[in-house]
């Protein structure tokens, strides 16, 4: 059982007057974490404490902050096994995947430690008797609100980028993974001056108080609904908002691809981490020429997945994060079937404890179904049959979201059309995951705003100032 404590103004154990929340293992329902719920007053105290040390941290040299981030990466590496175990216990991710998330977080910390000192402003060419330049400066106090589905990797990205650019941070991890956030904060705190990082735990009420607090920036990765609420709150304070939110990512299966290979890519995209990935495949548009064979192969792959608790090394498909989320996923599946779609495999609530849900394939879907239009965030692969690549592109583009898309095709002209025409932040051709390091993109529409990853994330946490220095009296220096 993890017992979480908060970190406010350099003091561990502060706050928690609003009671506690309990997290249950989604594999068997047993309680695994107890965490305090921060009050609005405690949030305000944390903001005031952060404000008190912000100027001093901003004044440290970029090299000094980078060295601190390297020490943080070392501390996270030492705690890697504990972090992975906590992630699996709290949200059900298979342990190997949880370890992968920790490794990704460490790599991100080291990447930002190397890149940050090399990023700067630029000089301007104006009056020869004057000095003109543009320089980045820290934004100040940053509230970072992070998700449960990949809690270490995402948190290392946001916290690392914010800290190394000279900001102080108030971190609220998801109420579904507070122990993971607590263990991570303990690792960070070993390498930082007191007060530079605070940890607040709690649910939506705590998050709302933090989003509405007098901070300079709110960075959020999570659901689109929460992102909209944060943007509304920040509009009242003037804080900058950075959002990487939900999606309903399409996958297009062109007429010229091998249907068995395409099914393997679709299964990876739809079922990895039980579909609980921001860029998971949520809707599939398969060309009629290959649709029948593609769906048959996808059904076979879904049925073969080994379901079990994340701590079992044989598990390929762990539980969903909790039963409430499982009910939402199942509700979308049942509604689609009631509206004419055909359930090919899965789609049933298993007996026994936990929040398990089987890998599910549904065909005969229409583009207007809620299962297609809305985010599911579960191991569900709905298939819409199309008659042309152009129809697939039109349907893929017709969405309130704009996070990412995947296109499986043997045609270079179709690949070119896809990356040019799809209104999303990331387009992947012939691979649902992957890509070169340091990639960054702007999500569109309800999927967010601003760079969420890559070197450009460092720029999001700074404000650019233009400076003009003229000699007194209009003369020369």
Tab-separated table of C-alpha atoms in Angstrom:
chain	number	residue	atom	x	y	z
A	1	UNK	CA	0.000	0.000	0.000
A	2	UNK	CA	1.457	3.339	-1.056
A	3	UNK	CA	0.870	6.280	1.291
A	4	UNK	CA	1.338	9.477	-0.671
A	5	UNK	CA	2.467	12.735	0.911
A	6	UNK	CA	2.432	16.175	-0.649
A	7	UNK	CA	5.383	18.509	-1.191
A	8	UNK	CA	4.573	22.195	-0.704
A	9	UNK	CA	7.225	24.873	-0.428
A	10	UNK	CA	9.985	22.348	0.194
A	11	UNK	CA	8.083	20.570	3.010
A	12	UNK	CA	6.965	16.963	2.618
A	13	UNK	CA	3.726	15.978	4.301
A	14	UNK	CA	2.095	19.395	4.055
A	15	UNK	CA	-1.652	19.762	3.505
A	16	UNK	CA	-4.243	17.079	2.987
A	17	UNK	CA	-6.972	18.688	5.103
A	18	UNK	CA	-9.716	17.730	2.632
A	19	UNK	CA	-9.431	14.018	3.309
A	20	UNK	CA	-7.972	11.201	1.268
A	21	UNK	CA	-8.593	9.345	-1.971
A	22	UNK	CA	-7.961	5.643	-2.491
A	23	UNK	CA	-6.751	4.007	-5.688
A	24	UNK	CA	-7.635	0.372	-6.364
A	25	UNK	CA	-5.649	-2.084	-8.467
A	26	UNK	CA	-7.667	-2.460	-11.690
A	27	UNK	CA	-6.668	-6.113	-11.926
A	28	UNK	CA	-8.275	-7.281	-8.692
A	29	UNK	CA	-9.848	-4.279	-6.960
A	30	UNK	CA	-7.590	-4.276	-3.904
A	31	UNK	CA	-6.611	-0.847	-2.518
A	32	UNK	CA	-3.042	0.090	-3.462
A	33	UNK	CA	-2.702	3.822	-2.784
A	34	UNK	CA	-3.895	6.374	-0.280
A	35	UNK	CA	-3.343	10.029	-1.180
A	36	UNK	CA	-4.373	13.340	0.390
A	37	UNK	CA	-6.759	15.689	-1.392
A	38	UNK	CA	-5.359	19.201	-1.601
A	39	UNK	CA	-7.735	22.046	-0.771
A	40	UNK	CA	-7.959	25.324	-2.674
A	41	UNK	CA	-6.209	26.992	0.258
A	42	UNK	CA	-3.346	24.517	0.016
A	43	UNK	CA	-3.101	25.182	-3.701
A	44	UNK	CA	-2.813	28.909	-2.986
A	45	UNK	CA	-0.100	28.259	-0.382
A	46	UNK	CA	1.831	26.173	-2.898
A	47	UNK	CA	1.561	28.922	-5.514
A	48	UNK	CA	2.781	31.540	-3.023
A	49	UNK	CA	5.708	29.349	-1.995
A	50	UNK	CA	6.636	28.748	-5.621
A	51	UNK	CA	6.439	32.462	-6.355
A	52	UNK	CA	8.893	33.059	-3.524
A	53	UNK	CA	11.661	30.995	-5.140
A	54	UNK	CA	10.867	31.623	-8.807
A	55	UNK	CA	13.266	34.537	-9.302
A	56	UNK	CA	16.184	32.707	-7.712
A	57	UNK	CA	15.706	29.584	-9.850
A	58	UNK	CA	15.270	31.669	-13.005
A	59	UNK	CA	18.584	33.396	-12.244
A	60	UNK	CA	20.560	30.152	-12.218
A	61	UNK	CA	22.655	29.506	-15.314
A	62	UNK	CA	21.315	27.209	-18.045
A	63	UNK	CA	24.291	24.911	-17.454
A	64	UNK	CA	23.457	24.634	-13.759
A	65	UNK	CA	19.835	23.781	-14.486
A	66	UNK	CA	20.932	21.224	-17.095
A	67	UNK	CA	23.250	19.577	-14.564
A	68	UNK	CA	20.327	19.359	-12.125
A	69	UNK	CA	18.219	17.675	-14.808
A	70	UNK	CA	20.960	15.092	-15.389
A	71	UNK	CA	20.995	14.389	-11.634
A	72	UNK	CA	17.214	14.028	-11.751
A	73	UNK	CA	17.539	11.517	-14.600
A	74	UNK	CA	20.013	9.549	-12.471
A	75	UNK	CA	17.584	9.552	-9.544
A	76	UNK	CA	14.692	8.433	-11.735
A	77	UNK	CA	16.856	5.638	-13.124
A	78	UNK	CA	17.596	4.467	-9.572
A	79	UNK	CA	13.865	4.419	-8.818
A	80	UNK	CA	12.899	2.877	-12.178
A	81	UNK	CA	11.689	-0.454	-10.839
A	82	UNK	CA	9.617	1.162	-8.091
A	83	UNK	CA	8.066	3.558	-10.603
A	84	UNK	CA	7.165	0.757	-13.001
A	85	UNK	CA	5.677	-1.354	-10.217
A	86	UNK	CA	3.563	1.571	-9.004
A	87	UNK	CA	2.316	2.341	-12.521
A	88	UNK	CA	1.237	-1.255	-13.031
A	89	UNK	CA	-0.434	-1.436	-9.613
A	90	UNK	CA	-2.367	1.803	-10.102
A	91	UNK	CA	-3.476	1.710	-13.753
A	92	UNK	CA	-2.847	-1.847	-14.936
A	93	UNK	CA	-0.244	-1.345	-17.658
A	94	UNK	CA	1.788	-4.520	-18.297
A	95	UNK	CA	5.019	-4.277	-16.342
A	96	UNK	CA	7.290	-4.381	-19.384
A	97	UNK	CA	5.349	-1.483	-20.913
A	98	UNK	CA	5.525	0.412	-17.628
A	99	UNK	CA	9.300	-0.010	-17.586
A	100	UNK	CA	9.388	1.259	-21.151
A	101	UNK	CA	7.554	4.394	-20.051
A	102	UNK	CA	10.103	5.022	-17.317
A	103	UNK	CA	12.983	4.538	-19.762
A	104	UNK	CA	11.346	6.971	-22.176
A	105	UNK	CA	11.022	9.533	-19.388
A	106	UNK	CA	14.693	9.220	-18.464
A	107	UNK	CA	15.719	9.649	-22.101
A	108	UNK	CA	13.574	12.769	-22.370
A	109	UNK	CA	15.157	14.299	-19.260
A	110	UNK	CA	18.626	13.728	-20.671
A	111	UNK	CA	17.616	15.095	-24.070
A	112	UNK	CA	16.353	18.332	-22.539
A	113	UNK	CA	19.415	18.618	-20.303
A	114	UNK	CA	21.600	18.596	-23.427
A	115	UNK	CA	19.423	20.784	-25.625
A	116	UNK	CA	18.360	23.532	-23.232
A	117	UNK	CA	21.721	25.284	-22.715
A	118	UNK	CA	22.194	25.536	-26.488
A	119	UNK	CA	18.889	27.298	-27.124
A	120	UNK	CA	18.892	31.071	-26.952
A	121	UNK	CA	17.733	34.271	-28.557
A	122	UNK	CA	18.998	36.196	-31.560
A	123	UNK	CA	20.469	39.577	-32.315
A	124	UNK	CA	18.686	42.137	-34.474
A	125	UNK	CA	20.216	44.601	-36.926
A	126	UNK	CA	18.915	48.097	-36.245
A	127	UNK	CA	20.567	51.395	-35.489
A	128	UNK	CA	24.366	50.811	-35.491
A	129	UNK	CA	24.583	52.903	-32.332
A	130	UNK	CA	22.113	50.637	-30.505
A	131	UNK	CA	21.984	47.056	-29.317
A	132	UNK	CA	18.905	45.036	-30.220
A	133	UNK	CA	18.201	41.406	-29.380
A	134	UNK	CA	15.486	38.909	-28.548
A	135	UNK	CA	15.915	36.639	-25.540
A	136	UNK	CA	13.849	33.831	-23.994
A	137	UNK	CA	12.979	34.036	-20.312
A	138	UNK	CA	11.172	31.614	-17.984
A	139	UNK	CA	7.437	32.108	-17.722
A	140	UNK	CA	7.566	31.776	-13.930
A	141	UNK	CA	5.212	29.499	-12.018
A	142	UNK	CA	3.974	26.532	-14.055
A	143	UNK	CA	1.102	24.230	-13.097
A	144	UNK	CA	1.589	20.800	-14.678
A	145	UNK	CA	-1.434	18.481	-14.695
A	146	UNK	CA	-0.498	15.053	-16.030
A	147	UNK	CA	-2.408	11.889	-17.070
A	148	UNK	CA	-2.558	8.324	-15.825
A	149	UNK	CA	-2.044	6.358	-19.030
A	150	UNK	CA	1.737	6.980	-19.312
A	151	UNK	CA	2.432	8.857	-16.089
A	152	UNK	CA	6.229	8.764	-15.947
A	153	UNK	CA	7.078	9.500	-19.581
A	154	UNK	CA	4.623	12.390	-19.888
A	155	UNK	CA	5.502	13.907	-16.516
A	156	UNK	CA	9.235	13.761	-17.229
A	157	UNK	CA	8.607	15.619	-20.475
A	158	UNK	CA	6.548	18.456	-19.016
A	159	UNK	CA	8.437	18.791	-15.734
A	160	UNK	CA	11.849	18.439	-17.338
A	161	UNK	CA	11.180	21.056	-20.015
A	162	UNK	CA	9.672	23.480	-17.506
A	163	UNK	CA	12.458	23.159	-14.939
A	164	UNK	CA	15.419	23.279	-17.300
A	165	UNK	CA	14.124	26.518	-18.838
A	166	UNK	CA	14.062	28.156	-15.406
A	167	UNK	CA	10.457	27.758	-14.270
A	168	UNK	CA	9.232	26.518	-10.903
A	169	UNK	CA	6.590	23.806	-11.067
A	170	UNK	CA	3.456	22.740	-9.224
A	171	UNK	CA	2.748	19.166	-10.297
A	172	UNK	CA	-0.610	17.459	-9.921
A	173	UNK	CA	-0.517	13.875	-11.172
A	174	UNK	CA	-3.742	12.136	-12.092
A	175	UNK	CA	-5.862	10.998	-9.170
A	176	UNK	CA	-5.624	7.506	-10.720
A	177	UNK	CA	-1.804	7.372	-10.422
A	178	UNK	CA	-0.862	9.517	-7.393
A	179	UNK	CA	1.738	7.089	-6.024
A	180	UNK	CA	3.580	7.080	-9.347
A	181	UNK	CA	3.624	10.884	-9.254
A	182	UNK	CA	4.774	10.846	-5.627
A	183	UNK	CA	7.677	8.486	-6.327
A	184	UNK	CA	8.672	10.617	-9.297
A	185	UNK	CA	8.538	13.827	-7.257
A	186	UNK	CA	10.766	12.240	-4.611
A	187	UNK	CA	13.356	11.500	-7.293
A	188	UNK	CA	13.136	15.040	-8.698
A	189	UNK	CA	13.335	16.632	-5.256
A	190	UNK	CA	16.743	15.079	-4.526
A	191	UNK	CA	18.354	17.287	-7.179
A	192	UNK	CA	16.447	20.555	-6.820
A	193	UNK	CA	16.549	23.502	-4.401
A	194	UNK	CA	13.703	23.523	-1.895
A	195	UNK	CA	10.476	24.905	-3.314
A	196	UNK	CA	11.355	24.631	-7.016
A	197	UNK	CA	9.014	21.626	-7.347
A	198	UNK	CA	5.810	21.106	-5.396
A	199	UNK	CA	3.538	18.054	-5.522
A	200	UNK	CA	-0.219	18.362	-5.030
A	201	UNK	CA	-2.532	15.357	-5.072
A	202	UNK	CA	-6.275	15.180	-5.498
A	203	UNK	CA	-9.051	14.842	-8.024
A	204	UNK	CA	-10.891	17.202	-10.366
A	205	UNK	CA	-11.591	19.767	-7.629
A	206	UNK	CA	-7.886	20.101	-6.881
A	207	UNK	CA	-7.098	20.314	-10.588
A	208	UNK	CA	-9.712	23.025	-11.088
A	209	UNK	CA	-8.279	25.049	-8.195
A	210	UNK	CA	-4.798	24.758	-9.664
A	211	UNK	CA	-5.940	25.751	-13.164
A	212	UNK	CA	-7.675	28.839	-11.762
A	213	UNK	CA	-4.770	29.834	-9.485
A	214	UNK	CA	-2.502	32.819	-10.108
A	215	UNK	CA	0.095	30.886	-12.076
A	216	UNK	CA	1.865	31.961	-15.253
A	217	UNK	CA	1.238	28.810	-17.270
A	218	UNK	CA	-0.879	25.663	-17.141
A	219	UNK	CA	0.425	22.612	-19.022
A	220	UNK	CA	-1.989	19.710	-19.356
A	221	UNK	CA	-1.943	16.306	-21.015
A	222	UNK	CA	-5.216	14.444	-20.714
A	223	UNK	CA	-8.820	14.482	-21.843
A	224	UNK	CA	-10.295	17.108	-24.123
A	225	UNK	CA	-13.059	17.884	-21.621
A	226	UNK	CA	-10.509	18.689	-18.926
A	227	UNK	CA	-8.474	20.671	-21.431
A	228	UNK	CA	-11.473	22.845	-22.277
A	229	UNK	CA	-12.133	23.467	-18.583
A	230	UNK	CA	-8.493	24.455	-18.045
A	231	UNK	CA	-8.560	26.842	-21.003
A	232	UNK	CA	-11.702	28.481	-19.630
A	233	UNK	CA	-10.172	28.900	-16.180
A	234	UNK	CA	-6.902	30.260	-17.555
A	235	UNK	CA	-8.780	32.809	-19.630
A	236	UNK	CA	-9.712	34.468	-16.350
A	237	UNK	CA	-6.138	34.662	-15.069
A	238	UNK	CA	-4.208	35.314	-18.279
A	239	UNK	CA	-2.051	32.213	-17.859
A	240	UNK	CA	-0.590	30.633	-20.968
A	241	UNK	CA	-2.149	27.253	-21.708
A	242	UNK	CA	-0.403	24.239	-23.242
A	243	UNK	CA	-2.761	21.368	-24.065
A	244	UNK	CA	-2.221	17.911	-25.507
A	245	UNK	CA	-5.636	16.329	-25.255
A	246	UNK	CA	-7.676	13.443	-26.575
A	247	UNK	CA	-8.136	12.149	-30.058
A	248	UNK	CA	-9.996	9.713	-32.241
A	249	UNK	CA	-7.127	8.745	-34.493
A	250	UNK	CA	-7.951	7.150	-37.846
A	251	UNK	CA	-6.135	4.364	-39.658
A	252	UNK	CA	-6.587	4.008	-43.415
A	253	UNK	CA	-6.078	0.600	-45.059
A	254	UNK	CA	-5.491	1.129	-48.781
A	255	UNK	CA	-6.488	-1.352	-51.488
A	256	UNK	CA	-2.915	-2.357	-52.350
A	257	UNK	CA	-1.616	-3.517	-48.948
A	258	UNK	CA	-1.313	-7.024	-47.563
A	259	UNK	CA	-4.369	-7.412	-45.302
A	260	UNK	CA	-2.577	-9.643	-42.798
A	261	UNK	CA	0.254	-7.149	-42.343
A	262	UNK	CA	-2.291	-4.309	-42.083
A	263	UNK	CA	-4.163	-6.241	-39.391
A	264	UNK	CA	-0.953	-6.524	-37.374
A	265	UNK	CA	-0.449	-2.769	-37.484
A	266	UNK	CA	-4.094	-2.119	-36.619
A	267	UNK	CA	-3.975	-4.550	-33.687
A	268	UNK	CA	-0.855	-2.877	-32.309
A	269	UNK	CA	-2.411	0.560	-32.640
A	270	UNK	CA	-5.793	-0.372	-31.185
A	271	UNK	CA	-4.856	-2.791	-28.411
A	272	UNK	CA	-1.488	-1.632	-27.012
A	273	UNK	CA	-1.909	-0.513	-23.378
A	274	UNK	CA	-5.523	-1.690	-23.727
A	275	UNK	CA	-6.144	1.162	-26.160
A	276	UNK	CA	-5.337	3.713	-23.464
A	277	UNK	CA	-2.892	5.752	-25.549
A	278	UNK	CA	-3.490	9.279	-26.819
A	279	UNK	CA	-2.482	8.233	-30.339
A	280	UNK	CA	-4.196	4.841	-30.288
A	281	UNK	CA	-6.040	3.697	-33.415
A	282	UNK	CA	-9.687	4.493	-32.669
A	283	UNK	CA	-11.338	4.127	-36.102
A	284	UNK	CA	-10.357	2.195	-39.207
A	285	UNK	CA	-11.284	2.908	-42.839
A	286	UNK	CA	-10.606	-0.202	-44.915
A	287	UNK	CA	-10.865	-0.306	-48.703
A	288	UNK	CA	-13.556	-2.700	-49.858
A	289	UNK	CA	-11.070	-4.729	-51.937
A	290	UNK	CA	-9.200	-5.889	-48.813
A	291	UNK	CA	-11.726	-5.262	-46.029
A	292	UNK	CA	-13.005	-8.832	-45.615
A	293	UNK	CA	-9.551	-10.392	-45.355
A	294	UNK	CA	-8.293	-7.518	-43.194
A	295	UNK	CA	-11.130	-7.847	-40.655
A	296	UNK	CA	-10.734	-11.634	-40.502
A	297	UNK	CA	-7.025	-11.255	-39.742
A	298	UNK	CA	-7.700	-8.530	-37.180
A	299	UNK	CA	-10.266	-10.724	-35.417
A	300	UNK	CA	-7.731	-13.538	-35.249
A	301	UNK	CA	-5.106	-11.267	-33.689
A	302	UNK	CA	-7.546	-9.836	-31.165
A	303	UNK	CA	-8.703	-13.287	-30.062
A	304	UNK	CA	-5.098	-14.455	-29.584
A	305	UNK	CA	-4.090	-11.748	-27.110
A	306	UNK	CA	-3.305	-13.029	-23.631
A	307	UNK	CA	-5.397	-11.108	-21.087
A	308	UNK	CA	-4.242	-10.823	-17.492
A	309	UNK	CA	-2.930	-8.580	-14.723
A	310	UNK	CA	-0.104	-6.274	-15.680
A	311	UNK	CA	2.275	-7.782	-13.140
A	312	UNK	CA	2.138	-11.145	-14.987
A	313	UNK	CA	4.973	-11.114	-17.568
A	314	UNK	CA	2.853	-13.197	-19.953
A	315	UNK	CA	0.126	-10.537	-20.136
A	316	UNK	CA	-0.385	-8.827	-23.488
A	317	UNK	CA	-3.636	-7.043	-22.643
A	318	UNK	CA	-4.028	-5.687	-19.125
A	319	UNK	CA	-7.136	-4.220	-17.502
A	320	UNK	CA	-8.584	-0.805	-18.153
A	321	UNK	CA	-7.781	1.786	-15.527
A	322	UNK	CA	-11.019	1.268	-13.572
A	323	UNK	CA	-14.565	-0.023	-13.895
A	324	UNK	CA	-16.012	3.419	-14.479
A	325	UNK	CA	-13.886	3.775	-17.588
A	326	UNK	CA	-14.728	0.216	-18.634
A	327	UNK	CA	-18.422	1.030	-18.436
A	328	UNK	CA	-17.900	4.008	-20.757
A	329	UNK	CA	-16.029	1.884	-23.299
A	330	UNK	CA	-18.615	-0.893	-23.164
A	331	UNK	CA	-21.434	1.619	-23.496
A	332	UNK	CA	-20.023	2.850	-26.805
A	333	UNK	CA	-19.684	-0.715	-28.085
A	334	UNK	CA	-23.261	-1.652	-27.119
A	335	UNK	CA	-24.639	1.531	-28.703
A	336	UNK	CA	-22.813	0.821	-31.982
A	337	UNK	CA	-24.167	-2.726	-32.149
A	338	UNK	CA	-27.669	-1.474	-31.406
A	339	UNK	CA	-27.259	0.951	-34.300
A	340	UNK	CA	-26.400	-1.753	-36.835
A	341	UNK	CA	-22.719	-2.506	-36.390
A	342	UNK	CA	-21.609	-6.137	-36.137
A	343	UNK	CA	-19.590	-7.459	-33.221
A	344	UNK	CA	-16.922	-9.850	-34.523
A	345	UNK	CA	-14.965	-10.568	-31.333
A	346	UNK	CA	-14.931	-9.294	-27.758
A	347	UNK	CA	-17.459	-6.723	-26.628
A	348	UNK	CA	-18.523	-8.566	-23.481
A	349	UNK	CA	-18.003	-7.798	-19.804
A	350	UNK	CA	-15.970	-10.614	-18.248
A	351	UNK	CA	-16.946	-12.092	-14.927
A	352	UNK	CA	-14.748	-11.745	-11.878
A	353	UNK	CA	-12.835	-8.888	-10.246
A	354	UNK	CA	-11.009	-6.095	-11.956
A	355	UNK	CA	-11.650	-3.842	-14.928
A	356	UNK	CA	-10.718	-6.223	-17.729
A	357	UNK	CA	-12.185	-5.753	-21.202
A	358	UNK	CA	-11.401	-7.988	-24.180
A	359	UNK	CA	-9.861	-6.843	-27.441
A	360	UNK	CA	-12.914	-5.995	-29.542
A	361	UNK	CA	-13.420	-5.794	-33.309
A	362	UNK	CA	-16.597	-4.351	-34.813
A	363	UNK	CA	-17.329	-4.101	-38.538
A	364	UNK	CA	-20.242	-2.775	-40.603
A	365	UNK	CA	-19.751	0.542	-38.840
A	366	UNK	CA	-20.986	3.838	-40.235
A	367	UNK	CA	-18.939	6.983	-40.107
A	368	UNK	CA	-21.630	8.778	-38.069
A	369	UNK	CA	-21.629	6.336	-35.120
A	370	UNK	CA	-20.621	7.715	-31.730
A	371	UNK	CA	-18.014	4.937	-31.565
A	372	UNK	CA	-16.374	6.533	-34.606
A	373	UNK	CA	-16.964	10.191	-33.802
A	374	UNK	CA	-15.998	10.162	-30.113
A	375	UNK	CA	-12.881	9.098	-28.273
A	376	UNK	CA	-13.127	5.563	-26.846
A	377	UNK	CA	-9.739	5.055	-25.142
A	378	UNK	CA	-10.155	1.317	-24.925
A	379	UNK	CA	-9.197	-1.880	-26.817
A	380	UNK	CA	-11.825	-1.439	-29.526
A	381	UNK	CA	-11.223	-1.503	-33.298
A	382	UNK	CA	-14.265	-0.327	-35.290
A	383	UNK	CA	-14.057	-0.770	-39.071
A	384	UNK	CA	-15.762	1.338	-41.737
A	385	UNK	CA	-15.593	-0.017	-45.306
A	386	UNK	CA	-14.861	2.597	-48.008
A	387	UNK	CA	-14.845	2.425	-51.795
A	388	UNK	CA	-11.860	4.647	-52.515
A	389	UNK	CA	-8.797	6.232	-50.970
A	390	UNK	CA	-10.387	9.640	-51.454
A	391	UNK	CA	-13.412	8.560	-49.417
A	392	UNK	CA	-11.106	7.272	-46.686
A	393	UNK	CA	-9.271	10.607	-46.552
A	394	UNK	CA	-12.536	12.556	-46.370
A	395	UNK	CA	-13.811	10.411	-43.502
A	396	UNK	CA	-10.489	10.482	-41.659
A	397	UNK	CA	-10.410	14.278	-41.871
A	398	UNK	CA	-14.023	14.639	-40.727
A	399	UNK	CA	-13.510	14.654	-36.958
A	400	UNK	CA	-13.676	17.084	-34.042
A	401	UNK	CA	-10.151	15.890	-33.148
A	402	UNK	CA	-6.807	16.356	-34.839
A	403	UNK	CA	-4.070	14.519	-32.957
A	404	UNK	CA	-2.617	11.911	-35.330
A	405	UNK	CA	-3.450	9.567	-38.206
A	406	UNK	CA	-1.951	6.465	-39.810
A	407	UNK	CA	-2.084	5.463	-43.474
A	408	UNK	CA	-1.157	2.002	-44.731
A	409	UNK	CA	-0.481	2.185	-48.466
A	410	UNK	CA	1.919	1.065	-51.154
A	411	UNK	CA	1.291	4.212	-53.183
A	412	UNK	CA	3.677	7.134	-52.783
A	413	UNK	CA	1.098	9.482	-54.304
A	414	UNK	CA	-1.450	8.383	-51.718
A	415	UNK	CA	1.116	8.854	-48.949
A	416	UNK	CA	1.819	12.380	-50.224
A	417	UNK	CA	-1.880	13.205	-50.359
A	418	UNK	CA	-2.361	11.914	-46.839
A	419	UNK	CA	0.296	14.007	-45.115
A	420	UNK	CA	-0.743	17.101	-47.045
A	421	UNK	CA	-4.502	16.813	-46.596
A	422	UNK	CA	-5.110	15.281	-43.169
A	423	UNK	CA	-5.732	18.074	-40.596
A	424	UNK	CA	-3.820	16.419	-37.735
A	425	UNK	CA	-0.591	17.051	-35.893
A	426	UNK	CA	1.159	13.812	-36.861
A	427	UNK	CA	0.791	11.607	-39.933
A	428	UNK	CA	2.380	8.141	-39.917
A	429	UNK	CA	2.697	6.122	-43.107
A	430	UNK	CA	2.967	2.328	-42.875
A	431	UNK	CA	3.692	2.275	-39.146
A	432	UNK	CA	1.268	3.043	-36.320
A	433	UNK	CA	4.061	3.945	-33.890
A	434	UNK	CA	7.644	5.061	-34.261
A	435	UNK	CA	9.373	8.037	-35.801
A	436	UNK	CA	12.675	9.821	-35.422
A	437	UNK	CA	13.659	11.261	-32.025
A	438	UNK	CA	12.780	14.886	-31.281
A	439	UNK	CA	9.637	14.959	-33.413
A	440	UNK	CA	7.185	17.695	-32.446
A	441	UNK	CA	3.791	18.689	-33.788
A	442	UNK	CA	0.839	20.942	-33.139
A	443	UNK	CA	-2.371	19.046	-32.376
A	444	UNK	CA	-5.489	20.486	-34.001
A	445	UNK	CA	-9.045	21.225	-32.913
A	446	UNK	CA	-10.179	19.545	-29.688
A	447	UNK	CA	-6.872	17.667	-29.449
A	448	UNK	CA	-5.043	20.666	-28.035
A	449	UNK	CA	-2.666	23.499	-28.792
A	450	UNK	CA	1.075	24.031	-28.636
A	451	UNK	CA	4.020	21.665	-28.927
A	452	UNK	CA	3.679	18.780	-26.501
A	453	UNK	CA	6.961	17.019	-27.248
A	454	UNK	CA	10.379	17.456	-28.826
A	455	UNK	CA	12.871	20.335	-28.539
A	456	UNK	CA	10.115	22.820	-29.358
A	457	UNK	CA	8.509	22.054	-26.010
A	458	UNK	CA	11.368	24.018	-24.425
A	459	UNK	CA	10.180	27.098	-26.296
A	460	UNK	CA	6.639	26.661	-24.962
A	461	UNK	CA	7.927	27.209	-21.421
A	462	UNK	CA	9.678	30.478	-22.222
A	463	UNK	CA	8.478	33.954	-23.156
A	464	UNK	CA	10.480	35.928	-25.716
A	465	UNK	CA	11.442	39.478	-24.820
A	466	UNK	CA	12.698	42.085	-27.307
A	467	UNK	CA	15.364	44.438	-25.953
A	468	UNK	CA	16.534	47.784	-27.414
A	469	UNK	CA	19.504	49.544	-25.792
A	470	UNK	CA	20.284	53.026	-27.096
A	471	UNK	CA	23.201	55.195	-25.985
A	472	UNK	CA	22.080	58.159	-23.885
A	473	UNK	CA	21.447	61.358	-25.793
A	474	UNK	CA	21.286	59.525	-29.107
A	475	UNK	CA	25.052	59.192	-29.269
A	476	UNK	CA	27.403	56.220	-29.368
A	477	UNK	CA	28.556	53.982	-26.569
